[in-house]
Amino acid sequence: MATKVMMPKLSDTMDEGKILKWLRKEGERVKQGEPLVEIESDKADMELEAYDSGILRKIVVPDGGKAPIGALIGIIGEADEDIKGLLEEKEAPKKEETKKEPEKAVSAPEPQKALGREEPKPRDERKTDGRLKASPLAKKIAQERGIRLDTVRGSGPQGRIIKRDLEGTPGGFARPAQEIIPGTSEEVDLSGIRKTIARRMTESKTTAPHFYVTVDIDMEPAMAFREQILNATELKLSYTDILIKAAAMALMKHPYVNGAYLGDKVRLQHFAHIGVAVALDEGLVTPVIRNCEQKRIDQINTELRDLVARARNRKLKPEEYQGSTFTISNLGMFDVEDFVAIINPPEGAILAVGSIVERPVVRDGAIVIGHTMKVTLSSDHRIIDGAVAARFLQDFKKFMQNPAALTL
């Protein structure tokens, strides 16, 4: 019996997906569980595996095309099966929106992003005509930066050149696609991530009444603590690791700051699933470290490094960027001293972290040079009052200024 391949829901904020690349051609046989198609959601690129074994009878949405969640994108069946009925149904969307845009994308596909898959599957994706095998994103990057692909060794399946193979070359992926001409303007399509950010941040600012509380933290103890760890161990401890652990400990004492507004009730969560904002060229993604209140700082460090690396390669699984109860946005590495962040719904608060600044401070009645850091808590006033936010920051500050307590 023929099987319909539908556009999956790969994240809680995903409305539609984009077909990056079909890994099988029409008429080719596929096995159940074998990677069938690369799909771009609003947060990551993922491979969809074949639901069943058979022949890929029909590709309904081609490479570069978009389709809403639940839409038919392909059909798997046997050679003699009649699939006309399935094609006529084209059911989709649980939501009303059924419009697709694949035709527009076929002749001029939008810039695509490679997954950088590492598992070597026995398939030759193109090339019987002598052309180099390279992902669409790798081709785009090579064209932008003047890289000859025939000089690059591919690390993808069957030697396919992918994004990471070009990471050691001069320049950066954030460079404009063409030379900037002064006095001109251009229009650039929003990425899936950017569309989601625009929608969710507008929703957050227009529905959640934000208020902001800022404190200065003496960072001398945290700096000394980090230096001791770096000198005594091989752990490459970061300030973000310390911030996460301190926030998790403070959240356990202030459940409303860790809560979620549900209309006529509040969900109080007695665990700290902390999201960390990671900047990508096309927007932000927030990988989540779960149960931070139970983890040691070294465990947080290891997990965060892995999540951030995979977030930048768009290789996170949906469960790795969903379900956070609190978010930390740290712009300290960009020399930003102070800023406010927009709450990531349905969370009740977000912590904005600035840079560590050398400035005069008063200690024991004398003015000395110290190191301080400003943090600002953005809170949803529907569930968090000013005094609650202030008490949370008091405890957070105590942990940051007494970091040894985080190891107990």
Tab-separated table of C-alpha atoms in Angstrom, residues 28 74 108 152 204 237-238 304:
chain	number	residue	atom	x	y	z
A	28	GLU	CA	14.529	5.023	-6.922
A	74	GLY	CA	5.982	12.823	-1.641
A	108	ALA	CA	15.586	30.051	-8.664
A	152	VAL	CA	38.358	21.298	-1.589
A	204	SER	CA	5.779	38.635	23.440
A	237	LEU	CA	35.218	27.003	32.154
A	238	SER	CA	33.339	30.002	30.761
A	304	LEU	CA	26.779	23.694	26.495
